[in-house]
CSV table of C-alpha atoms in Angstrom, one decimal:
chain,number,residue,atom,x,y,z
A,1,UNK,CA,67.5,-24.3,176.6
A,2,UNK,CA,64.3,-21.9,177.3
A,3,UNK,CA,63.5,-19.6,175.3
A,4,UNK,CA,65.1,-16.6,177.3
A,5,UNK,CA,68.6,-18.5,176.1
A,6,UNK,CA,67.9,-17.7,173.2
A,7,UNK,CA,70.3,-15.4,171.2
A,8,UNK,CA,69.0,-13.0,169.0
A,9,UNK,CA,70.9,-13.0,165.9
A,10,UNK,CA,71.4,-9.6,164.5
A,11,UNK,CA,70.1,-9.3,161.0
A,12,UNK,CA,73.3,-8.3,158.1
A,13,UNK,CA,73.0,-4.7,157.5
A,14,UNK,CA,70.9,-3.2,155.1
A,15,UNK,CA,71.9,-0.8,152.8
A,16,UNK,CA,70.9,2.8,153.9
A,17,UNK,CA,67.6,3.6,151.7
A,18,UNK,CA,69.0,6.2,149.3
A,19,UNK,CA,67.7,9.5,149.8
A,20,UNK,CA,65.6,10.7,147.3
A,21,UNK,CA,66.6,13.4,145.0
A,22,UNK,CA,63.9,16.1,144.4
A,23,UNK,CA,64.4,18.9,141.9
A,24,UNK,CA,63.2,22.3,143.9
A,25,UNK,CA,64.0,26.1,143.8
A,26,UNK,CA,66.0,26.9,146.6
A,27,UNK,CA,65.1,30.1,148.1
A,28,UNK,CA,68.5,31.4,148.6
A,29,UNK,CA,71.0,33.2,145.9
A,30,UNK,CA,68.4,32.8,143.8
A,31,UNK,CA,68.3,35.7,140.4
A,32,UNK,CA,65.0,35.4,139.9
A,33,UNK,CA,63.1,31.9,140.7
A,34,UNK,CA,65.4,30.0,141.8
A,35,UNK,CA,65.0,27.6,138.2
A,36,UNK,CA,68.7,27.3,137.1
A,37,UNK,CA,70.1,27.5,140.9
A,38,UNK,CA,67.9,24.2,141.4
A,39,UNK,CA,68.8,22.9,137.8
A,40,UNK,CA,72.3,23.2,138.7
A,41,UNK,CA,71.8,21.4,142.0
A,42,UNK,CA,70.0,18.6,140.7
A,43,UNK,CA,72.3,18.1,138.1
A,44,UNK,CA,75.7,19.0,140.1
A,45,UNK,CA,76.3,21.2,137.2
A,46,UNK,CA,77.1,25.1,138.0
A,47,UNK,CA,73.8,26.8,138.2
A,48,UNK,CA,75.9,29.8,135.4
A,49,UNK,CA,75.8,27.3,132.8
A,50,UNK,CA,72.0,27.4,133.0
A,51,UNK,CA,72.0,30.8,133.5
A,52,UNK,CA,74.1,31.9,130.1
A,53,UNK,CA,71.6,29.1,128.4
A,54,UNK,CA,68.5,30.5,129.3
A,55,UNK,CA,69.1,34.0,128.4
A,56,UNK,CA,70.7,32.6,125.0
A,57,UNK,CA,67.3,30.8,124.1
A,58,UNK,CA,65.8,34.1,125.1
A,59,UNK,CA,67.1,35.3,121.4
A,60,UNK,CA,65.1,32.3,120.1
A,61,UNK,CA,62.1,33.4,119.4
A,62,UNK,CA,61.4,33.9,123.4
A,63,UNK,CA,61.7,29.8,123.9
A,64,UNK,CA,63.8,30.6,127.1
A,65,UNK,CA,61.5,33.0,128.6
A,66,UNK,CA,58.6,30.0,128.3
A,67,UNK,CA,60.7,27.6,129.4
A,68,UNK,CA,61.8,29.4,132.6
A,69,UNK,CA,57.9,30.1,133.3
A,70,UNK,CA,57.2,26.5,132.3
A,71,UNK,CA,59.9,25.6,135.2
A,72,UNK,CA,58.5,27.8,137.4
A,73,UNK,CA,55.5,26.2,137.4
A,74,UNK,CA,56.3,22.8,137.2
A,75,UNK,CA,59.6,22.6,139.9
A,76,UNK,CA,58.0,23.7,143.7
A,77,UNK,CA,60.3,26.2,145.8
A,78,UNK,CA,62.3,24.3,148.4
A,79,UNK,CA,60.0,22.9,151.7
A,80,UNK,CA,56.8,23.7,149.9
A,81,UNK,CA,54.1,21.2,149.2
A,82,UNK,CA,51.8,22.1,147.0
A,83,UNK,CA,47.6,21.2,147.3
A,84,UNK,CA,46.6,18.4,144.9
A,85,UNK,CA,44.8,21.4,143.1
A,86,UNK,CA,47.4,23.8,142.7
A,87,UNK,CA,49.6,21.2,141.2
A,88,UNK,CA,46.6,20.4,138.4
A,89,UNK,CA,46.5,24.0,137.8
A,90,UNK,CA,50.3,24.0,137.5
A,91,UNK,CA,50.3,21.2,135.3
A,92,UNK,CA,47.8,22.7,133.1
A,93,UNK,CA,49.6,26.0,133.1
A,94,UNK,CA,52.8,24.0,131.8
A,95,UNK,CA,50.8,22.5,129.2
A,96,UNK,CA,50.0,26.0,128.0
A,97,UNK,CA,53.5,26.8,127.9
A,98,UNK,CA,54.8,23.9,126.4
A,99,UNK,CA,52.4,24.5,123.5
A,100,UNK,CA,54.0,27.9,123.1
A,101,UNK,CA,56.9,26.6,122.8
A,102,UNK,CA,55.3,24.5,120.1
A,103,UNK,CA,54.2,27.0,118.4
A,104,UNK,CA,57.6,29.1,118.9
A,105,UNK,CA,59.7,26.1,117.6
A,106,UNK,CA,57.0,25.5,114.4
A,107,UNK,CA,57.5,29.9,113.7
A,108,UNK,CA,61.5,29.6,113.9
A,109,UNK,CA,61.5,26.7,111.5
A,110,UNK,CA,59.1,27.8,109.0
A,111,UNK,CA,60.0,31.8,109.2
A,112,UNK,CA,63.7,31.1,110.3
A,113,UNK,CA,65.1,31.8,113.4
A,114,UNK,CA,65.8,35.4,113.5
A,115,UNK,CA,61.9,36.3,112.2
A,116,UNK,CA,60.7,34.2,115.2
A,117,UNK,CA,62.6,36.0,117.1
A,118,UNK,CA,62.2,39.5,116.0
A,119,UNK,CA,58.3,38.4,116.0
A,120,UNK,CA,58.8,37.3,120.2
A,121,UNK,CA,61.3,39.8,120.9
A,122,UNK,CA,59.2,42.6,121.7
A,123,UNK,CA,57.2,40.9,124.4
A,124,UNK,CA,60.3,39.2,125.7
A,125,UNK,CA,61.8,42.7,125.8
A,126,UNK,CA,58.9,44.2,127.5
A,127,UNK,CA,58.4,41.9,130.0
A,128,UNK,CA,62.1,42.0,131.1
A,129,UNK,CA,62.0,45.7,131.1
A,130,UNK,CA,59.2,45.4,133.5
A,131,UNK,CA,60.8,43.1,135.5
A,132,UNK,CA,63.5,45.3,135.9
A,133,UNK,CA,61.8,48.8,136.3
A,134,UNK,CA,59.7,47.1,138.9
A,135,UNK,CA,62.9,46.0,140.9
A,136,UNK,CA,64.7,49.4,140.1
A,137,UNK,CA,61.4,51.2,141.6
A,138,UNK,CA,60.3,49.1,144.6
A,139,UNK,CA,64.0,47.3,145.4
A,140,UNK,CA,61.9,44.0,145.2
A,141,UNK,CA,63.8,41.5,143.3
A,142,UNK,CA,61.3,39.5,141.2
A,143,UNK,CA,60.9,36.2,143.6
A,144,UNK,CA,58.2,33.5,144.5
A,145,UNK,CA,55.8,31.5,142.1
A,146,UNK,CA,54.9,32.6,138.4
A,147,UNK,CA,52.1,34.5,140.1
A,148,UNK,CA,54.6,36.7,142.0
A,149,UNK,CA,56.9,37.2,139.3
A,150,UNK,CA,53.6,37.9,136.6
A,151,UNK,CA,52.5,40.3,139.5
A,152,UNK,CA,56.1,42.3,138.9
A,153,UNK,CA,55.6,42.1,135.1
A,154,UNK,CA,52.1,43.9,135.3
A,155,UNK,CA,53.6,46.4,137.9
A,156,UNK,CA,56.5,47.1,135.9
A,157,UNK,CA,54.2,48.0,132.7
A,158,UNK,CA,52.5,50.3,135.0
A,159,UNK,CA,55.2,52.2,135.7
A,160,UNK,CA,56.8,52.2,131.9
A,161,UNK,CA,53.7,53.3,131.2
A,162,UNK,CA,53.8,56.3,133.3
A,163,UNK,CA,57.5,56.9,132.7
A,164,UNK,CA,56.8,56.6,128.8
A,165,UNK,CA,53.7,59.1,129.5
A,166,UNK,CA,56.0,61.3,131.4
A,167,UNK,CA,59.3,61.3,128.5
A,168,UNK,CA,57.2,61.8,125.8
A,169,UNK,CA,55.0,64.2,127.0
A,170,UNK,CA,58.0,66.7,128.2
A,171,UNK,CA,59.9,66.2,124.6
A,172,UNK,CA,56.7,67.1,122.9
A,173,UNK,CA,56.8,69.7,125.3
A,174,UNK,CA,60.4,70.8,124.8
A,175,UNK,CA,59.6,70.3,121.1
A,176,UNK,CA,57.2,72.5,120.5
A,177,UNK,CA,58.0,75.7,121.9
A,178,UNK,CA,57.9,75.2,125.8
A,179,UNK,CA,61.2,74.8,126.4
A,180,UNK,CA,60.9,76.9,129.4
A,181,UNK,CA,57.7,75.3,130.9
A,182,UNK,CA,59.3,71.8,130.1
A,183,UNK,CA,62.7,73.2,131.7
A,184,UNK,CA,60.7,74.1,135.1
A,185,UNK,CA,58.7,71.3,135.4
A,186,UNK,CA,61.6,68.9,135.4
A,187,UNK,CA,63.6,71.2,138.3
A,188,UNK,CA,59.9,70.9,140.0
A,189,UNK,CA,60.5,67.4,139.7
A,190,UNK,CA,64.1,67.1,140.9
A,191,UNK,CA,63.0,69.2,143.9
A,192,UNK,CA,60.0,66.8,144.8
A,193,UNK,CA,62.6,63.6,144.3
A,194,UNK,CA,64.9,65.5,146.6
A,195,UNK,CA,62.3,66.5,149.0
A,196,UNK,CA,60.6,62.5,149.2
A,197,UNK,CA,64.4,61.7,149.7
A,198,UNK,CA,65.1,63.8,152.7
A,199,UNK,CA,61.9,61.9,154.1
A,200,UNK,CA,62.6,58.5,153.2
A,201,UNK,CA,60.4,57.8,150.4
A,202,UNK,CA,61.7,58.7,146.9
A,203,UNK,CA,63.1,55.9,145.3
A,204,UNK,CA,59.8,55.8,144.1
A,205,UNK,CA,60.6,58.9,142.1
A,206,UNK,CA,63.6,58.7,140.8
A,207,UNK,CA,62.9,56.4,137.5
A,208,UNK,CA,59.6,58.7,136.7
A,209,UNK,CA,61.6,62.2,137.7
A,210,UNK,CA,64.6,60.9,135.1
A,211,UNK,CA,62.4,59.7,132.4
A,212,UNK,CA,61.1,63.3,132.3
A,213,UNK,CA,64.3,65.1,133.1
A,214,UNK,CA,66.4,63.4,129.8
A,215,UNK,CA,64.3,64.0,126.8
A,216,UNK,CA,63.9,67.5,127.9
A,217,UNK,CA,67.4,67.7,128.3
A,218,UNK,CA,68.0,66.0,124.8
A,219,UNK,CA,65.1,68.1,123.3
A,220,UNK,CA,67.6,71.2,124.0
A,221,UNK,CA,70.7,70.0,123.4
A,222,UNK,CA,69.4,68.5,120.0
A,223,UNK,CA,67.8,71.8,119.3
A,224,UNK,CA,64.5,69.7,118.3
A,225,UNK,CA,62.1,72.1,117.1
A,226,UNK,CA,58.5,70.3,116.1
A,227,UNK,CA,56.9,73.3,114.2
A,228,UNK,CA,55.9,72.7,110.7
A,229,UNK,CA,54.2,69.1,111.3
A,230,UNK,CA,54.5,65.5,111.0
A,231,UNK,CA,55.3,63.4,107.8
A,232,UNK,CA,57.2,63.8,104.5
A,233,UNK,CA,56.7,67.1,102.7
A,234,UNK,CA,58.5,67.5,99.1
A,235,UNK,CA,58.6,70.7,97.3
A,236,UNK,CA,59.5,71.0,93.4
A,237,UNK,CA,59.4,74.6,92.6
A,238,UNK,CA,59.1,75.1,88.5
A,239,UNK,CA,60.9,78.3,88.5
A,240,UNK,CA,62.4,81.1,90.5
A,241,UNK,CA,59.5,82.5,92.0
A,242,UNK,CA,58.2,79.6,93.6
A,243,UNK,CA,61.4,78.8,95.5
A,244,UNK,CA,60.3,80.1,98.9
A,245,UNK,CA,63.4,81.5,101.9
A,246,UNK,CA,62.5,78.5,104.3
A,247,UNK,CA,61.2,75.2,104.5
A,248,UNK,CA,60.3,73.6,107.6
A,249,UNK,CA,59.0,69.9,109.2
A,250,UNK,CA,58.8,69.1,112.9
A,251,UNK,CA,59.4,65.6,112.4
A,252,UNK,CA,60.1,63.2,109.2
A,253,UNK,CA,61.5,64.0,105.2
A,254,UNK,CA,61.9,67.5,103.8
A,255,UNK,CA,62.3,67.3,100.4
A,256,UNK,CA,63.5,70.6,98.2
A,257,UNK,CA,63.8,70.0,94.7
A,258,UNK,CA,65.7,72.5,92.8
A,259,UNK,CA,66.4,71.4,89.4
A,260,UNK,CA,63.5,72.5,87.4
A,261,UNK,CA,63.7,76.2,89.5
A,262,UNK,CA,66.3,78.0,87.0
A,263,UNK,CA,68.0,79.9,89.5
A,264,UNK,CA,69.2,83.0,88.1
A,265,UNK,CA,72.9,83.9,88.5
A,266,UNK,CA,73.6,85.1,92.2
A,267,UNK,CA,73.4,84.1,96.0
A,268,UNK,CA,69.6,82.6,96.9
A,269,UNK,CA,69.5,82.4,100.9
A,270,UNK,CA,67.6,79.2,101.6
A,271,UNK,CA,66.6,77.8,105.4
A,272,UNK,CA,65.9,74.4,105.8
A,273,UNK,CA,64.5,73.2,110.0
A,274,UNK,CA,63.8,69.7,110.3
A,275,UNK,CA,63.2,68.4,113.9
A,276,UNK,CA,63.4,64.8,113.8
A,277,UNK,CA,64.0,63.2,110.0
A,278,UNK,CA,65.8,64.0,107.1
A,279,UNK,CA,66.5,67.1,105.2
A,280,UNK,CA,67.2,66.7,101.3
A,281,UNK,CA,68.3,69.8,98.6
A,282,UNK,CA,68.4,68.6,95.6
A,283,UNK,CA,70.3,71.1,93.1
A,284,UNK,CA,70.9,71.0,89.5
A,285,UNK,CA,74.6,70.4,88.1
A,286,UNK,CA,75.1,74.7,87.6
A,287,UNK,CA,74.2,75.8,90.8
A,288,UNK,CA,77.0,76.0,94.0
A,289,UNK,CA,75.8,75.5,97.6
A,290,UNK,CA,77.1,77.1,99.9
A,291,UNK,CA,76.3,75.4,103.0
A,292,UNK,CA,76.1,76.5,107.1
A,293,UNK,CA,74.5,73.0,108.7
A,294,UNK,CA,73.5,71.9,112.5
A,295,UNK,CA,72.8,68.6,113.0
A,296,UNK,CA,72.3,68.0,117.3
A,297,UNK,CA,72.5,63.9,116.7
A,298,UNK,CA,73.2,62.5,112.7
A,299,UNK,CA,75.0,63.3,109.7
A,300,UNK,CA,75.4,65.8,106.8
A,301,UNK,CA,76.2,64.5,103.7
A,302,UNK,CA,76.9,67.4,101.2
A,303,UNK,CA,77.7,65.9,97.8
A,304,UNK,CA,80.9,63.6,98.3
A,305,UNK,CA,81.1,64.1,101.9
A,306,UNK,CA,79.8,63.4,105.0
A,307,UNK,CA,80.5,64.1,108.5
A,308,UNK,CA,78.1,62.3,111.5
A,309,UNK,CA,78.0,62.2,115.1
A,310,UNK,CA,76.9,64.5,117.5
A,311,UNK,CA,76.9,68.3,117.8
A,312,UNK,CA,77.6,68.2,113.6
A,313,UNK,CA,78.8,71.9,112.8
A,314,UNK,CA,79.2,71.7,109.0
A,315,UNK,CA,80.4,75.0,107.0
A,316,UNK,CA,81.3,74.3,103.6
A,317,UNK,CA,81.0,78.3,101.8
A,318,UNK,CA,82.7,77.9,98.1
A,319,UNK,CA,82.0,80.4,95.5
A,320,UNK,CA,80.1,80.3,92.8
A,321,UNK,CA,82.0,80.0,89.2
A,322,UNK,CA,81.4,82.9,87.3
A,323,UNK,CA,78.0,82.8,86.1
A,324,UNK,CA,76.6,79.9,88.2
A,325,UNK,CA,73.2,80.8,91.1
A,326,UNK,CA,74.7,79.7,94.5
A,327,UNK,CA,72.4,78.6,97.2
A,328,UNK,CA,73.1,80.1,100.5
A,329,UNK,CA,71.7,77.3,102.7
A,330,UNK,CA,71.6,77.4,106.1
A,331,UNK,CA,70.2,74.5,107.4
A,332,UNK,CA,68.9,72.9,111.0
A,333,UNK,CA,68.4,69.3,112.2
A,334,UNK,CA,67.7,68.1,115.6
A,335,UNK,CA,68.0,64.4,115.2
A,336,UNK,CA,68.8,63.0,111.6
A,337,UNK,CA,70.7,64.2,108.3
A,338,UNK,CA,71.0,66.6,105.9
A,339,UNK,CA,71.7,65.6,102.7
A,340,UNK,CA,72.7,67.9,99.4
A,341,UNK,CA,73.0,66.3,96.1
A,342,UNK,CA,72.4,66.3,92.5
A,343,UNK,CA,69.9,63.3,92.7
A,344,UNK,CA,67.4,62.4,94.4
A,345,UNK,CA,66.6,58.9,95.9
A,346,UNK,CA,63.6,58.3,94.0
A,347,UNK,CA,65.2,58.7,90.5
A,348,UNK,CA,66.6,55.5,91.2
A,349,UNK,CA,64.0,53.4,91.2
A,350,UNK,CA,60.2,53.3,93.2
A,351,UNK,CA,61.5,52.8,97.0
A,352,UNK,CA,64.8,52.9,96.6
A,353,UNK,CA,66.8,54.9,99.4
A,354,UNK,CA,69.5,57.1,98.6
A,355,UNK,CA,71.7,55.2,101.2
A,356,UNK,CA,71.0,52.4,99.0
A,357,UNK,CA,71.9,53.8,96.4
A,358,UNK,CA,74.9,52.9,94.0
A,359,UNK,CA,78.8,55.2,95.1
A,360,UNK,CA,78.3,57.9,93.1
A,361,UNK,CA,80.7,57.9,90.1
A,362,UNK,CA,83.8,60.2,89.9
A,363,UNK,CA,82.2,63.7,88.5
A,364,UNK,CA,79.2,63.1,89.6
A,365,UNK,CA,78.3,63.8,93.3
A,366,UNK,CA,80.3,67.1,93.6
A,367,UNK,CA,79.6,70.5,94.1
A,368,UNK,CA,79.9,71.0,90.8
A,369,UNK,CA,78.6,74.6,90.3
A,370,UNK,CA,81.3,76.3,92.6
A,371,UNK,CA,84.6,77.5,91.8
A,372,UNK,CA,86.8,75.1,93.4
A,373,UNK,CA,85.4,71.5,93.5
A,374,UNK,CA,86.1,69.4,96.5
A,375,UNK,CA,88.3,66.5,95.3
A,376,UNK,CA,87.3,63.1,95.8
B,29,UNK,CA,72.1,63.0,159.7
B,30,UNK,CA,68.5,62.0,159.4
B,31,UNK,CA,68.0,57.8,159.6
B,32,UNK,CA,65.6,57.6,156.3
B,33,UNK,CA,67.3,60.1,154.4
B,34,UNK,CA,67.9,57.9,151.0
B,35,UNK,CA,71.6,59.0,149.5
B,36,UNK,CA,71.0,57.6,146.3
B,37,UNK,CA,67.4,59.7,145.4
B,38,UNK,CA,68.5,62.5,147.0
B,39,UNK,CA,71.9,63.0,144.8
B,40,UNK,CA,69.5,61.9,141.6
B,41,UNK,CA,67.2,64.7,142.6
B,42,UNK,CA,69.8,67.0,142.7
B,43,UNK,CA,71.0,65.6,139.4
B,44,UNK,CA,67.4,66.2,137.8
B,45,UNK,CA,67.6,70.0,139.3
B,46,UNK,CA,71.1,70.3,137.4
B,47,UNK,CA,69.6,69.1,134.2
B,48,UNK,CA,66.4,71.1,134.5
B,49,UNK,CA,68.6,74.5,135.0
B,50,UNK,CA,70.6,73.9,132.3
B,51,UNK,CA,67.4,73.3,130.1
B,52,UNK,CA,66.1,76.4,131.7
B,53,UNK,CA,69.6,78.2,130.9
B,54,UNK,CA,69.4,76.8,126.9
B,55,UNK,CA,65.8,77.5,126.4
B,56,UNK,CA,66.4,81.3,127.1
B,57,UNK,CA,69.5,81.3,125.1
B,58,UNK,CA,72.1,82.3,128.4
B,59,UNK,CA,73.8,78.7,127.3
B,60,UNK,CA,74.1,76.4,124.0
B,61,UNK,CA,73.6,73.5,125.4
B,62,UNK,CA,74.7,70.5,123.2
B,63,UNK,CA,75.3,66.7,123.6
B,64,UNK,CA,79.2,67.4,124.4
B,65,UNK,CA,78.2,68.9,127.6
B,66,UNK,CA,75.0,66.7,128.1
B,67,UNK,CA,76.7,63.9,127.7
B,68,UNK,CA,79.1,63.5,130.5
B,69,UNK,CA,77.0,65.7,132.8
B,70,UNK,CA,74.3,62.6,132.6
B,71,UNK,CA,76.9,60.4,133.1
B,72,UNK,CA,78.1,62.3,135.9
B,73,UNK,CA,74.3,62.0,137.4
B,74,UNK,CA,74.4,58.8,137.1
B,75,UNK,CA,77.5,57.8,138.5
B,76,UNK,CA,76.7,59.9,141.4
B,77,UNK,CA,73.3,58.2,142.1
B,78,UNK,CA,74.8,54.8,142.0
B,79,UNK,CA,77.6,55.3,144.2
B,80,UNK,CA,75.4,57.2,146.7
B,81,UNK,CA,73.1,54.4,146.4
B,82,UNK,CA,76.3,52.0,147.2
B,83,UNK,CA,77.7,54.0,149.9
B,84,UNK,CA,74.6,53.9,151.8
B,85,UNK,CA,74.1,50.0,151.2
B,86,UNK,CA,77.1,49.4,152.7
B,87,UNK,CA,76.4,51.0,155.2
């Protein structure tokens, strides 16, 4: 027997080396990163599930928003190595987040969760409104590393920015008397976005031409009307005299106090224009008002009732009884309420609202110096 | 018709003209506008923009 006869024995078969799983972001039908699509492949588990879960702990004091960056960083897209480096940075990066998260957990169960979350919700909110302006404006979906995706964020501020710039500066516009200018630059606008259209470039336009184009249009149909200044104005007129035709505020709490006035017998015309806020006559128990209210978006509650919505219309014109004053009002609000009563909020306490105030008691909330009285 | 024209920004700009005339139109008194006839025209706008824009994705 040489050694050529000798027959090679084949070794027993080995068990194929199993493959080893790695947890990546694949880099297609991916939403944003690709976290919860790789989450759901490593774990065979629909990538949905993730999904609905990470926009739920979103609510939680912004814990899901952390831990999808903290993902981000720490799971590498699919075929992508990563320098020894990069990965320290990541690592260090994740650390940050996970401290966060710390510090998120520590606020929702010392504060409770919904003050966590109203505290995180604002940056949470913002950055997913940037995020989504930015793919609205540039048809990029957010994509890539946390770099990419914090790239879109700042981008997407940029542009709220300007949009926010734009609607705020053509309602103030609109507001305050320049209807008309307001109403031409926003068809200047439409023509541009038409124009970059016809030449392939507007998309652009369209989120800044809009954001400019709606609050004028809900400046007019609102009939806002920002004369008479900012903040709360009360007048309590201590007679006749003093009671003046109109009252006006271009945005927040008119207050007219008529109680201490001693209207004479007789018909008193009285305007009230409040922009944006509230609008409040306040009458004694003798005197009737007749009321001719225009609310664009809120409520009128006159005495016992109330009507809301938009467009409000409200013409409620009883007579006086026979020797009561009767207060002709005519009253205007763009965005809020008007509100006609015997009280006012304040006599209820320091603070106290009058929509938290106690149901008025049968007799006492109606319009008690007309003829007829409205029944409950 | 024209190989960049964009459907979707070109019906929105249109839209924005609508809305600007009618602003126009209220602010000189010619119309009342109000939110029952903003409401739906917006809508309308919308509407409009995103099935131009779907029209032309599909090709």
């Amino acid at each position: 027997m040489t050694d050529d006869d000798t027959t090679q024995i084949p070794e027993p078969d080995q068990p194929p080396e199993p493959e080893q799983r790695r947890m990546t972001r694949p880099r297609d039908d991916r939403v944003f990163a690709g976290v919860c699509k790789g989450l759901g492949r490593y774990f065979n588990v629909d990538p949905v599930l993730f999904r609905v879960a990470a926009v739920a702990l979103i609510f939680f004091g912004g814990a899901g928003l952390l831990l999808y960056i903290a993902a981000v960083l720490l799971i590498p897209n699919e075929g992508e190595e990563r320098p020894e480096s990069r990965r320290r940075r990541d690592r260090a990066l994740a650390v940050i987040g996970v401290v966060l998260l710390v510090v998120a957990a520590g606020s929702i169960f010392s504060h409770g969760v919904f003050h966590a979350g109203w505290a995180f919700g604002p940056f949470v909110f913002i950055g997913l409104a940037a995020l989504g302006v930015w793919w609205l404006v540039s048809g990029e979906r957010p994509r890539g590393d946390a770099r990419d995706v914090l790239r879109s964020v700042v981008r997407g501020i940029g542009v709220l920015i300007i949009c926010t710039a734009l609607a705020l500066g053509g309602a103030w516009l609109a507001g305050a008397g320049g209807g008309t200018a307001a109403a031409i630059a926003v068809i200047a606008a439409g023509a541009i976005l038409a124009g970059a259209a016809l030449e392939g470039y507007g998309r652009w336009l369209v989120l800044p031409a809009l954001s400019l184009a709606l609050p004028v249009a809900f400046v007019s149909a609102a009939n806002i009307d920002l004369h008479g200044g900012a903040g709360d104005k009360q007048y309590v007129p201590a007679s006749a005299a003093q009671v003046r035709d109109s009252y006006r505020v271009g945005a927040g709490r008119l207050v007219v106090d008529l109680r201490d006035a001693q209207l004479p017998p007789g018909d008193r015309p009285l305007k009230l224009r409040v922009g944006v806020g509230e609008a409040d006559l306040i009458v004694p128990d003798n005197v009737c008002v007749s009321t001719s209210a225009k609310v664009g978006m809120g409520a009128v509650d006159s005495f016992e009732r109330s009507n809301g919505g938009v467009d409000v219309d409200w013409v409620d014109q009883p007579p006086a009884a026979a020797g009561n004053p009767r207060i002709v009002l005519d009253a205007h609000v763009g965005v809020g309420r008007v509100l006609i009563s015997h009280f006012r909020s304040e006599d209820f306490g320091p603070g106290y609202r009058k929509f938290y105030r106690p149901l008025p008691q049968p007799g006492d909330e109606v319009n008690s110096g007309c003829e007829v009285t409205h029944a409950r | 018709m024209p190989a960049k024209l964009q459907l979707g920004p070109l019906v929105a700009g249109l839209g924005v003209i609508v809305l600007g005339v009618l602003a126009l139109l209220d602010s000189t008194n010619v119309i009342s506008l109000g939110f029952g006839a903003l409401a739906p025209l917006a809508c309308a706008v919308a509407g409009a923009t995103l099935l131009a824009s779907g029209l032309t994705r599909s090709g």
